[in-house]
PDB file of C-alpha atoms in Angstrom:
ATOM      1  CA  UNK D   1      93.063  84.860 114.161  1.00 97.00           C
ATOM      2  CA  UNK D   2      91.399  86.419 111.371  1.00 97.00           C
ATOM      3  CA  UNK D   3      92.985  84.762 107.460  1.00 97.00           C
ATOM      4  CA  UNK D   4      90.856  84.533 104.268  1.00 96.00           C
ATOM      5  CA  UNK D   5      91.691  82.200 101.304  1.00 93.00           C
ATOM      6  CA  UNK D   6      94.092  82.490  98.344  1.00 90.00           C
ATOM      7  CA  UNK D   7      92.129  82.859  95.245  1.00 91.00           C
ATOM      8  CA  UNK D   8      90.030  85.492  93.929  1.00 88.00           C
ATOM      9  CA  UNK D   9      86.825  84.158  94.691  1.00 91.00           C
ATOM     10  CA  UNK D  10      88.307  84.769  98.560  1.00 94.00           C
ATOM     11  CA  UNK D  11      89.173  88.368  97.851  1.00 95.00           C
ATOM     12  CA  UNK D  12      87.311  91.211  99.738  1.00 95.00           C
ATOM     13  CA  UNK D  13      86.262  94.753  98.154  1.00 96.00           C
ATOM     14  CA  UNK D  14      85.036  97.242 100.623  1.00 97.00           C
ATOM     15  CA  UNK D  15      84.257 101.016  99.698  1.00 96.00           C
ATOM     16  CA  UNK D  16      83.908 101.869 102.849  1.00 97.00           C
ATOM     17  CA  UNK D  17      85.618 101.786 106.108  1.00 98.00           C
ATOM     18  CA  UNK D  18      86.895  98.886 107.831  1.00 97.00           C
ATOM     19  CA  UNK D  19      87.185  98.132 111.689  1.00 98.00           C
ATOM     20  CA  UNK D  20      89.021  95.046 112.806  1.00 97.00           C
ATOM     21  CA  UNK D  21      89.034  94.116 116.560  1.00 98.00           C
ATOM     22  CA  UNK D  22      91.215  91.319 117.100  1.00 98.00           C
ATOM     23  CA  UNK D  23      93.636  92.049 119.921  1.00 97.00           C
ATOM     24  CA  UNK D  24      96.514  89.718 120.715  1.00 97.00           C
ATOM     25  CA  UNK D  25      95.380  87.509 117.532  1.00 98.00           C
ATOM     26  CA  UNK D  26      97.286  87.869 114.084  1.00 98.00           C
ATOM     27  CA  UNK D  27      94.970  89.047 111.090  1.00 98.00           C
ATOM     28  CA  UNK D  28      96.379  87.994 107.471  1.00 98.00           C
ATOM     29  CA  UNK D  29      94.626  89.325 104.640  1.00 97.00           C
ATOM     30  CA  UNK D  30      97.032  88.938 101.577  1.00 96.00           C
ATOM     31  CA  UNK D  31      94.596  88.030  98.837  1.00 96.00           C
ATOM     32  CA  UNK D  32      95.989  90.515  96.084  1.00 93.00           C
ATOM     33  CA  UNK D  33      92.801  90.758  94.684  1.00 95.00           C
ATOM     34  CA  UNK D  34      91.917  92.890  98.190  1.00 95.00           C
ATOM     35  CA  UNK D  35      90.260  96.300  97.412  1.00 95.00           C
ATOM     36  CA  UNK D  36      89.990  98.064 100.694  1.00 95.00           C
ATOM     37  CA  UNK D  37      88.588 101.617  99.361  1.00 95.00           C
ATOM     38  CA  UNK D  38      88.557 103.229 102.434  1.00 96.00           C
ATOM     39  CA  UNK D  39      89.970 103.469 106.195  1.00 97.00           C
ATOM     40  CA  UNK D  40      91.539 100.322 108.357  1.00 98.00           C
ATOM     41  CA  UNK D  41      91.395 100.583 111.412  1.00 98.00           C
ATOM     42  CA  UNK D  42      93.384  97.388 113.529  1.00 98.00           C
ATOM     43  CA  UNK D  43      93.724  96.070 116.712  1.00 98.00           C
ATOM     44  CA  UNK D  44      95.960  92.918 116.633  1.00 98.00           C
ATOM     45  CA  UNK D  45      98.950  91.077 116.881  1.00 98.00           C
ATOM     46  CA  UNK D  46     100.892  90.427 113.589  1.00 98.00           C
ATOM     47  CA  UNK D  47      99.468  92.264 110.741  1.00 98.00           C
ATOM     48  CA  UNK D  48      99.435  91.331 107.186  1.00 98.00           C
ATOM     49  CA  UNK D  49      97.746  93.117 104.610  1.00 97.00           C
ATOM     50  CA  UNK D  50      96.819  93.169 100.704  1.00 97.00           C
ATOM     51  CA  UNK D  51      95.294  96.093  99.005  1.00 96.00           C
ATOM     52  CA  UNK D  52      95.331  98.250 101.925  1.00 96.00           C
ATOM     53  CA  UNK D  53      94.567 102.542 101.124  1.00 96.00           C
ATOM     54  CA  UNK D  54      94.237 104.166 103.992  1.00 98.00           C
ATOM     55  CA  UNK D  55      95.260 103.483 107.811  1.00 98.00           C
ATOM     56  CA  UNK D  56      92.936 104.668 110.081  1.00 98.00           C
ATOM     57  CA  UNK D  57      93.495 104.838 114.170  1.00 98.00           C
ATOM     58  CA  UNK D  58      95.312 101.171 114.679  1.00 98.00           C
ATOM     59  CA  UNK D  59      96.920  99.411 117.515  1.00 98.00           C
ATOM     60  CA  UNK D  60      99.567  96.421 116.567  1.00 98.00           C
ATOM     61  CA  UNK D  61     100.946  94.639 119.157  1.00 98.00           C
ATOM     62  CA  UNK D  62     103.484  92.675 116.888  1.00 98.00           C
ATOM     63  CA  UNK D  63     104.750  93.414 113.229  1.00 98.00           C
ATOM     64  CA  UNK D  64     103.002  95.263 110.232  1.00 98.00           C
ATOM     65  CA  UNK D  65     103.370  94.440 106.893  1.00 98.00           C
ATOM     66  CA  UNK D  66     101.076  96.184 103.832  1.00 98.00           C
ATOM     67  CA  UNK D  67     101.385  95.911 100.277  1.00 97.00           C
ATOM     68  CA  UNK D  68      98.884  98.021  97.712  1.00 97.00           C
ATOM     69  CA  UNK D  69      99.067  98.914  94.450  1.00 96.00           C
ATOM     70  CA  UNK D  70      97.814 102.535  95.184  1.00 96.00           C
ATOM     71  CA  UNK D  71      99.156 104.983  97.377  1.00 98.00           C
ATOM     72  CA  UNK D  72      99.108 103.988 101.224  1.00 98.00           C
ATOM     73  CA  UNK D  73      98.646 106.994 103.316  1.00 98.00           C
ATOM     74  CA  UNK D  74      97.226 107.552 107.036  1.00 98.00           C
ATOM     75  CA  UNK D  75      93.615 109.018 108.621  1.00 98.00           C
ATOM     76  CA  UNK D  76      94.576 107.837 111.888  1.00 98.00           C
ATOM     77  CA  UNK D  77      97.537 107.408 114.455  1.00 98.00           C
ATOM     78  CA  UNK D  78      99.545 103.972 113.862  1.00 98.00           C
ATOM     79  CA  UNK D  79     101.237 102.389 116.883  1.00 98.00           C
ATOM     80  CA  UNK D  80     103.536  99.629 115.989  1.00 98.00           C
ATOM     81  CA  UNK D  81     105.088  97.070 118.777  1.00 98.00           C
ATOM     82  CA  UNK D  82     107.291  95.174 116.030  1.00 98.00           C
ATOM     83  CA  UNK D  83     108.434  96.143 112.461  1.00 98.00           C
ATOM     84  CA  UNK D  84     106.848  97.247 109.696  1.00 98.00           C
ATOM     85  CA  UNK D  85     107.216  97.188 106.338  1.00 98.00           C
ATOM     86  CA  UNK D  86     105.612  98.913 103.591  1.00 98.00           C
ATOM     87  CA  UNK D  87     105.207  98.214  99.544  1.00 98.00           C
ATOM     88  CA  UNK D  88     103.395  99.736  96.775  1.00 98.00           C
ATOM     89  CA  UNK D  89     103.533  97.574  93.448  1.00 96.00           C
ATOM     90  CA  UNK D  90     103.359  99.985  90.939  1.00 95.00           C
ATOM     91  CA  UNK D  91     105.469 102.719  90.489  1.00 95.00           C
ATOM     92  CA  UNK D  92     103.387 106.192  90.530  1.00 96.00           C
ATOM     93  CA  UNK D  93     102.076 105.284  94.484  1.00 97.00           C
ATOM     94  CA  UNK D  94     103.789 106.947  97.234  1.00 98.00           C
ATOM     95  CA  UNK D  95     104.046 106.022 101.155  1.00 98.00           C
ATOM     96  CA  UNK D  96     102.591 108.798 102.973  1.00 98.00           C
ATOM     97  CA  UNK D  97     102.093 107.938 106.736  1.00 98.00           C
ATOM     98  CA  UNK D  98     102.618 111.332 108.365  1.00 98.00           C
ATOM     99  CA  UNK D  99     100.274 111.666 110.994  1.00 98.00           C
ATOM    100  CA  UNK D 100     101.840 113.558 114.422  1.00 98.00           C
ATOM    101  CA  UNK D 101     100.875 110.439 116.628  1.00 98.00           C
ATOM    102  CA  UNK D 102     101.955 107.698 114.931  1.00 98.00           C
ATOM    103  CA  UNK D 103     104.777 105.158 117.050  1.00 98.00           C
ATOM    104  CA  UNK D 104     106.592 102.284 115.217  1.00 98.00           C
ATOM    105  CA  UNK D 105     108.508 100.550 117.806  1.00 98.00           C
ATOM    106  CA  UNK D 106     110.618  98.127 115.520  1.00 98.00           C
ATOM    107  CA  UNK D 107     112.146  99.060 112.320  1.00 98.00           C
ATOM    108  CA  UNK D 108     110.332 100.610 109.879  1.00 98.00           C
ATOM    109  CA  UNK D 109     111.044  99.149 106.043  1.00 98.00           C
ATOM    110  CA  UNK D 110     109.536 101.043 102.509  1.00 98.00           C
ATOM    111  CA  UNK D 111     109.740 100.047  99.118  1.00 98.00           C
ATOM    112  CA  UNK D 112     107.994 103.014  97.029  1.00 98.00           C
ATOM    113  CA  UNK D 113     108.164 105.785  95.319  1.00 98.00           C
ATOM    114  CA  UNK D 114     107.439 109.301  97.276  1.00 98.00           C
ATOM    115  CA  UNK D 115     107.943 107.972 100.740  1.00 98.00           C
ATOM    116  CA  UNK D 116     106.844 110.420 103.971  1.00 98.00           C
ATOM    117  CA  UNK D 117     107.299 108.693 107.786  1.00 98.00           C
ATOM    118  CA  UNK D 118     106.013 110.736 110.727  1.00 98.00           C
ATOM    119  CA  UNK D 119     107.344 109.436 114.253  1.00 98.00           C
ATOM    120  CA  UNK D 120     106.405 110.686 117.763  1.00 98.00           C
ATOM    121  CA  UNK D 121     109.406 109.082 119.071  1.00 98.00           C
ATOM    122  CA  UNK D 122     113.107 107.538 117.634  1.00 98.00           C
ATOM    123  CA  UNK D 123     112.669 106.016 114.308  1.00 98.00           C
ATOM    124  CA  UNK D 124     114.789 103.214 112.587  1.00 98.00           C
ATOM    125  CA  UNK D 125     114.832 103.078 108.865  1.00 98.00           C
ATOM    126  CA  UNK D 126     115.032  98.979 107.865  1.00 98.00           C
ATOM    127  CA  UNK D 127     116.104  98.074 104.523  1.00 98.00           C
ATOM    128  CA  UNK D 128     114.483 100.287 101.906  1.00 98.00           C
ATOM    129  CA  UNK D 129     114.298 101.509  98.601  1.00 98.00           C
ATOM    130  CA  UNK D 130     112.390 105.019  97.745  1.00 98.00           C
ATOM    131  CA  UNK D 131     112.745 106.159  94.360  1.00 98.00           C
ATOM    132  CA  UNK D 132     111.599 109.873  95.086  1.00 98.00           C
ATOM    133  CA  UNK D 133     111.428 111.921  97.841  1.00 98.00           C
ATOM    134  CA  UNK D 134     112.101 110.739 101.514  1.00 98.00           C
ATOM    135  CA  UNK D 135     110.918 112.287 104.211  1.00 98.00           C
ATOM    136  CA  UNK D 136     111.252 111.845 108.097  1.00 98.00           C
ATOM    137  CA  UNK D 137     110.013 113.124 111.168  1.00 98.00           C
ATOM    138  CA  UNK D 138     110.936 112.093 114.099  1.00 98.00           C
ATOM    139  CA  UNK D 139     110.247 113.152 118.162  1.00 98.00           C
ATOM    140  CA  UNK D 140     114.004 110.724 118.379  1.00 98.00           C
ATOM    141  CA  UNK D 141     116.616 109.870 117.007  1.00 98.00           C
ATOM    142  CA  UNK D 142     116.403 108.567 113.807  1.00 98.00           C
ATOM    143  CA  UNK D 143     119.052 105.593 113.086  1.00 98.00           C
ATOM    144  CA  UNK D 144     119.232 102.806 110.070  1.00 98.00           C
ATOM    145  CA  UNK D 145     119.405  98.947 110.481  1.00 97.00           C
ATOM    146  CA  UNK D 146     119.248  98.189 106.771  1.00 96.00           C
ATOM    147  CA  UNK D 147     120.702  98.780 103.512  1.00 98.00           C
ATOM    148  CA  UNK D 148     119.060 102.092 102.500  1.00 98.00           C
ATOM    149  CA  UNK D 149     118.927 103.429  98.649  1.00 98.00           C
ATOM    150  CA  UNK D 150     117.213 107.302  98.560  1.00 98.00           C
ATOM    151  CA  UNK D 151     117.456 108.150  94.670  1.00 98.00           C
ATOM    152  CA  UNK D 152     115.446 111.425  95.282  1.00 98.00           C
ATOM    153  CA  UNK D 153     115.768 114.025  97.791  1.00 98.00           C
ATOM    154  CA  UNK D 154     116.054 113.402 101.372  1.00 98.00           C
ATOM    155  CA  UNK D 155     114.761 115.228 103.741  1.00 98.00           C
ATOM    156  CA  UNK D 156     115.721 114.789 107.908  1.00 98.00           C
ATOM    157  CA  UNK D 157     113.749 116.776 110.667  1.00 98.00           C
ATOM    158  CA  UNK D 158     114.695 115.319 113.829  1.00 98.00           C
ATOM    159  CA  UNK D 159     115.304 118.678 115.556  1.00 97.00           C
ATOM    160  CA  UNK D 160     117.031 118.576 118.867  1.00 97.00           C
ATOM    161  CA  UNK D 161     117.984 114.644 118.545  1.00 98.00           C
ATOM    162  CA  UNK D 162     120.561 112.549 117.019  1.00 98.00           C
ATOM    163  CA  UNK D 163     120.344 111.695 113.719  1.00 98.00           C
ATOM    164  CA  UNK D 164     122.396 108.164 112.492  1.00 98.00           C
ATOM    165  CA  UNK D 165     122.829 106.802 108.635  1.00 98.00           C
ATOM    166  CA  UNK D 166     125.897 104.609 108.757  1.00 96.00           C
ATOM    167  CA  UNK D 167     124.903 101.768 107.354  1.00 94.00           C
ATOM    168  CA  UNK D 168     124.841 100.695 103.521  1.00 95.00           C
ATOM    169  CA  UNK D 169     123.351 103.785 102.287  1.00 97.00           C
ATOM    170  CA  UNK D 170     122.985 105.576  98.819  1.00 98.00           C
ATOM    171  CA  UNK D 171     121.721 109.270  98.483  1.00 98.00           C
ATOM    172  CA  UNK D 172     121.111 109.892  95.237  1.00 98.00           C
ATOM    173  CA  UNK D 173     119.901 113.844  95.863  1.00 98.00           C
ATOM    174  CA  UNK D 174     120.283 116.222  98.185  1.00 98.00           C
ATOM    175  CA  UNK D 175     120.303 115.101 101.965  1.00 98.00           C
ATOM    176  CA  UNK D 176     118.444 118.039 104.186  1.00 98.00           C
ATOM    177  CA  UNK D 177     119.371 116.960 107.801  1.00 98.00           C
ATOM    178  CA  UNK D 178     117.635 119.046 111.062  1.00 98.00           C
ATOM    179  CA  UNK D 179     119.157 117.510 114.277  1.00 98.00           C
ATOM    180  CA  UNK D 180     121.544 117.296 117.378  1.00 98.00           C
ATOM    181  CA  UNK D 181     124.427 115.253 116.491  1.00 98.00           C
ATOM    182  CA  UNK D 182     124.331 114.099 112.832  1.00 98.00           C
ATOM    183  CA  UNK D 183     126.639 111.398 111.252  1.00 98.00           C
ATOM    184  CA  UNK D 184     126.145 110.402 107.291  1.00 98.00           C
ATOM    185  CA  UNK D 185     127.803 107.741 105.978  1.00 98.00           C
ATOM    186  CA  UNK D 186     127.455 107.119 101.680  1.00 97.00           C
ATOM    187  CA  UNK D 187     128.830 104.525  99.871  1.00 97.00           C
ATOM    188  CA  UNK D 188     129.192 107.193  96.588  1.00 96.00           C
ATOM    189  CA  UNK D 189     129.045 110.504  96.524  1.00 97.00           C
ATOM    190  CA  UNK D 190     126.702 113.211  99.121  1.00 98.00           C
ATOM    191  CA  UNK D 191     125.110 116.477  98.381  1.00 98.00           C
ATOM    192  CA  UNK D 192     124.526 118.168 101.690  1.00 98.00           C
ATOM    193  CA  UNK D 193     120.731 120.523 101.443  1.00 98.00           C
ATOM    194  CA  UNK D 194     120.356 123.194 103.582  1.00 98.00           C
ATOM    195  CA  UNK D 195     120.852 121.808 107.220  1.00 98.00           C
ATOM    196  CA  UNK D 196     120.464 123.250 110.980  1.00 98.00           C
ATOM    197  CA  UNK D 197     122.910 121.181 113.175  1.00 98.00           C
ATOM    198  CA  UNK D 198     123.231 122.072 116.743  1.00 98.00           C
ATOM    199  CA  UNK D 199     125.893 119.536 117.640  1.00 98.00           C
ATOM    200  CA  UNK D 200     128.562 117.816 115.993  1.00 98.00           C
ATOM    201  CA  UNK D 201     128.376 116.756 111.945  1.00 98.00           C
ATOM    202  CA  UNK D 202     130.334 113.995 111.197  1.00 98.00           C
ATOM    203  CA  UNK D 203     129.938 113.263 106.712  1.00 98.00           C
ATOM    204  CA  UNK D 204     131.882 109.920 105.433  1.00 98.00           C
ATOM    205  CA  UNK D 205     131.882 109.448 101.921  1.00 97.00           C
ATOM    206  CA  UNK D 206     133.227 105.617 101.081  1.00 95.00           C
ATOM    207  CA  UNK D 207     133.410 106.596  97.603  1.00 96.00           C
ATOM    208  CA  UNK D 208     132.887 109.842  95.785  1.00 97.00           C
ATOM    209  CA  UNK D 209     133.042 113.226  96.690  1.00 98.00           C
ATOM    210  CA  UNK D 210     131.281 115.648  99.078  1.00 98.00           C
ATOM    211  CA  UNK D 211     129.507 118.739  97.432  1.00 98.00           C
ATOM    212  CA  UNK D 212     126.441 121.122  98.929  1.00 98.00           C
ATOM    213  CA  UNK D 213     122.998 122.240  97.449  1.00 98.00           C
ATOM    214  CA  UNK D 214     122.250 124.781 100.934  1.00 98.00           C
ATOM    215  CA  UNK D 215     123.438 126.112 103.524  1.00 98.00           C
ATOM    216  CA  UNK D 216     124.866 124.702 106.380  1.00 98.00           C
ATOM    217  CA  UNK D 217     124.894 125.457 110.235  1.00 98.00           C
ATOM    218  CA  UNK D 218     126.757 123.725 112.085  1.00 98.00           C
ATOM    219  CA  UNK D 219     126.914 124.500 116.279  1.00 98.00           C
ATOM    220  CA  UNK D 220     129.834 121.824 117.056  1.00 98.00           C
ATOM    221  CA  UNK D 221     133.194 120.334 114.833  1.00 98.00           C
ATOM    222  CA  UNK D 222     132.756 119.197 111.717  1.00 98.00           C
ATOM    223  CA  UNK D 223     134.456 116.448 109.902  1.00 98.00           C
ATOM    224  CA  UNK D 224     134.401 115.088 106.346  1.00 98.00           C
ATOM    225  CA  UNK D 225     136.180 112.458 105.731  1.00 98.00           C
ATOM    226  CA  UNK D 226     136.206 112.123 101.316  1.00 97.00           C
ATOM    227  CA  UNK D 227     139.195 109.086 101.243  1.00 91.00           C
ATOM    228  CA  UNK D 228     136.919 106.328 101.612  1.00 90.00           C
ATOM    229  CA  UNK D 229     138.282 104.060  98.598  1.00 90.00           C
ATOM    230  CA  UNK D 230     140.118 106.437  97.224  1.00 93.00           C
ATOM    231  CA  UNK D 231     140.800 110.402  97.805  1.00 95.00           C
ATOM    232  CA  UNK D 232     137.544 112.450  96.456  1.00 98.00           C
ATOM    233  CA  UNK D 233     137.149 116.723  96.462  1.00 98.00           C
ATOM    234  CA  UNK D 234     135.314 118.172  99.252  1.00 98.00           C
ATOM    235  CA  UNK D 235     133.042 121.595  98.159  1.00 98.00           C
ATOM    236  CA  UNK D 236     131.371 122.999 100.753  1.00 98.00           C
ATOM    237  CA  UNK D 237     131.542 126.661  99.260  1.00 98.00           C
ATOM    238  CA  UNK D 238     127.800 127.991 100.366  1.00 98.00           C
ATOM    239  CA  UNK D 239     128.489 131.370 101.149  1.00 98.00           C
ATOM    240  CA  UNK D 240     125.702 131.549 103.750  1.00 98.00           C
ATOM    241  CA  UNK D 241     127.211 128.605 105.859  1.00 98.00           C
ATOM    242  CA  UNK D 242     128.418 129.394 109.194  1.00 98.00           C
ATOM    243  CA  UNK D 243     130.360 126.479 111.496  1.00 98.00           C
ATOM    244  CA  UNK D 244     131.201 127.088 115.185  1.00 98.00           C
ATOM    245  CA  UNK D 245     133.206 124.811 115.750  1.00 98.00           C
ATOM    246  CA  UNK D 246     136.538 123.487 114.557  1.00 98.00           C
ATOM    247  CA  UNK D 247     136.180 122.021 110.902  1.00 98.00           C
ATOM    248  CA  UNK D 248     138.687 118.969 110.208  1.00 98.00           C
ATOM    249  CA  UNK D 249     138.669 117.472 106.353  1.00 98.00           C
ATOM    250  CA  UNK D 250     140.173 114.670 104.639  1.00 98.00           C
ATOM    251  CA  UNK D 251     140.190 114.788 100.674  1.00 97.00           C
ATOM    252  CA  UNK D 252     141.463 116.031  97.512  1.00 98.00           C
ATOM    253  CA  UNK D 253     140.890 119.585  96.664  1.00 98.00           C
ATOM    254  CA  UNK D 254     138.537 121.000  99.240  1.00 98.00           C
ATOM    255  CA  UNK D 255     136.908 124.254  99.254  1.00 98.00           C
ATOM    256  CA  UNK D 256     135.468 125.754 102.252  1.00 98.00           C
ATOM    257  CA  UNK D 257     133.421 128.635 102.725  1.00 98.00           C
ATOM    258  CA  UNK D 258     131.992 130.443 106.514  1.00 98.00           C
ATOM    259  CA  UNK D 259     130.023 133.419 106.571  1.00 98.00           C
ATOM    260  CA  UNK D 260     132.127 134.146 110.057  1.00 98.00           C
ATOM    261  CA  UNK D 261     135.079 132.815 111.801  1.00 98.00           C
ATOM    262  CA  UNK D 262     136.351 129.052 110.659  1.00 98.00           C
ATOM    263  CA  UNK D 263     138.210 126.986 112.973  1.00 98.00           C
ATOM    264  CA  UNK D 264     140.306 124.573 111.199  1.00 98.00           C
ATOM    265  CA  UNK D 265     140.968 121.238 112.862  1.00 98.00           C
ATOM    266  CA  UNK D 266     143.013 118.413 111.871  1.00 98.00           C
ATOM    267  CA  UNK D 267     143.058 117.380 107.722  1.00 98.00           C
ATOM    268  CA  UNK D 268     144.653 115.581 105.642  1.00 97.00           C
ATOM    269  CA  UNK D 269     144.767 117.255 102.026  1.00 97.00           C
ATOM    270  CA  UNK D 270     146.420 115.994  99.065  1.00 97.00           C
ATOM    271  CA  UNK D 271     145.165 118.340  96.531  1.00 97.00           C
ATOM    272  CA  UNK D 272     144.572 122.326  96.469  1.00 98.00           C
ATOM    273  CA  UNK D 273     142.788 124.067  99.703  1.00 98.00           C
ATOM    274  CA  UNK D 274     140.805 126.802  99.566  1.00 98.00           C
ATOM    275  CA  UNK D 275     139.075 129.034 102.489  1.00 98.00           C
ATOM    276  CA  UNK D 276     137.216 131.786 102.558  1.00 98.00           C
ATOM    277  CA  UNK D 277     135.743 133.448 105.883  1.00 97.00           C
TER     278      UNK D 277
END
């Protein structure tokens, strides 16, 4: 294993790359006086690190875990066994780990500002917090295991797979979703951004109400379910959205708007409906 010691006479400033070989051993480097200026590139079992920058190609057979007080980004794939978790100490740094190759096998946990995850395969989003924008990309399915709060924008490309936020989660801007099958669950209110779906949409709101900042398309039924804790409006008056299937709604007042045909399916209205095709 590869450690170093607690104080800041033990802390290690390098300006330029790093390369640590230390397969099926853990390596812990938390000394937050760590300055690690450029690249790290890993090879080892359960990874901790202080003062991290910039991943370059690494291979972790266990769990990751980095914490920087600048912006952590990527120069080289990252392929992670176990989870990882990610946290920038001061608020201005962003998470941006977006290279096309990068794997994380467990879940993957931020705390940060401007957040950006690439994925070659399925991604699960651990408990996080991003105060900006969140981004995703996945190859898979993209599911949560963790309480998730996204106060900025979030953005969803998972094109062709399933896409799965039912947990605790809080959106607090618009939620841009490309996918298969999509289900959203909020615990307040959801602004839908301009979304491709080419299966089913399923949009639970436990308390607040259901509005859109794009367009949606929708290939399969749609259902929004607005009565959560109590009975919130549903506005999904884009008039560039288009759904192909049948369209079933639970809510208040709920406005719907199709650039073609609507199907309506089963709802449950206690206020004012309005449609417009």
């Amino acid at each position: 294993a590869i450690t170093q010691g607690p104080t800041s006479a033990d802390s290690i400033f390098v300006s330029g790359n790093t390369t640590i070989n230390a397969a099926g051993q853990d390596i812990t480097l938390t000394n937050g006086s760590n300055i690690l200026d450029g690249s790290i590139s890993l090879i080892g079992n359960n990874v901790d690190l202080a003062g991290v920058t910039d991943f370059g190609a690494s291979t972790i057979s266990g769990s990751l875990s980095a914490t920087s007080g600048r912006t952590i980004t990527d120069s080289g794939p990252i392929t992670v066994a176990g989870t990882t978790t990610l946290v920038t100490t001061i608020a201005s740094k962003d998470v941006i780990l977006d290279n096309a190759g990068n794997d994380f096998g467990g879940a993957v946990s931020v705390n940060s500002r401007n957040v950006t995850l690439v994925d070659q395969n399925a991604i699960d989003i651990g408990t996080s917090q991003v105060e900006g924008t969140f981004s995703v990309t996945a190859g898979g399915a993209v599911t949560d295991s963790g309480v998730l709060f996204a106060l900025g924008d979030t953005n969803i490309n998972a094109a062709g797979n399933d896409v799965t936020l039912d947990g605790f989660v809080f959106f607090g801007g618009a939620v841009s979703v490309a996918g298969a099958n999509v289900t959203l669950v909020a615990q307040t209110s959801i602004d839908l951004g301009a979304s491709t779906i080419t299966g089913n949409l399923n949009v639970t709101t436990e308390d607040g109400a259901v509005t859109q900042s794009g367009a949606l398309t929708v290939a399969g039924a749609t259902v929004i379910d607005a009565d959560g804790f109590a009975v919130y409006d549903v506005t999904l008056d884009n008039f560039a959205n288009d759904f192909t299937g049948a369209v079933s709604v639970n809510g208040a007042n709920v406005t719907l708007v199709d650039q073609n045909a609507i199907d309506l399916g089963a709802s449950t209205i206690t206020g004012n409906f309005d449609v417009t095709s």
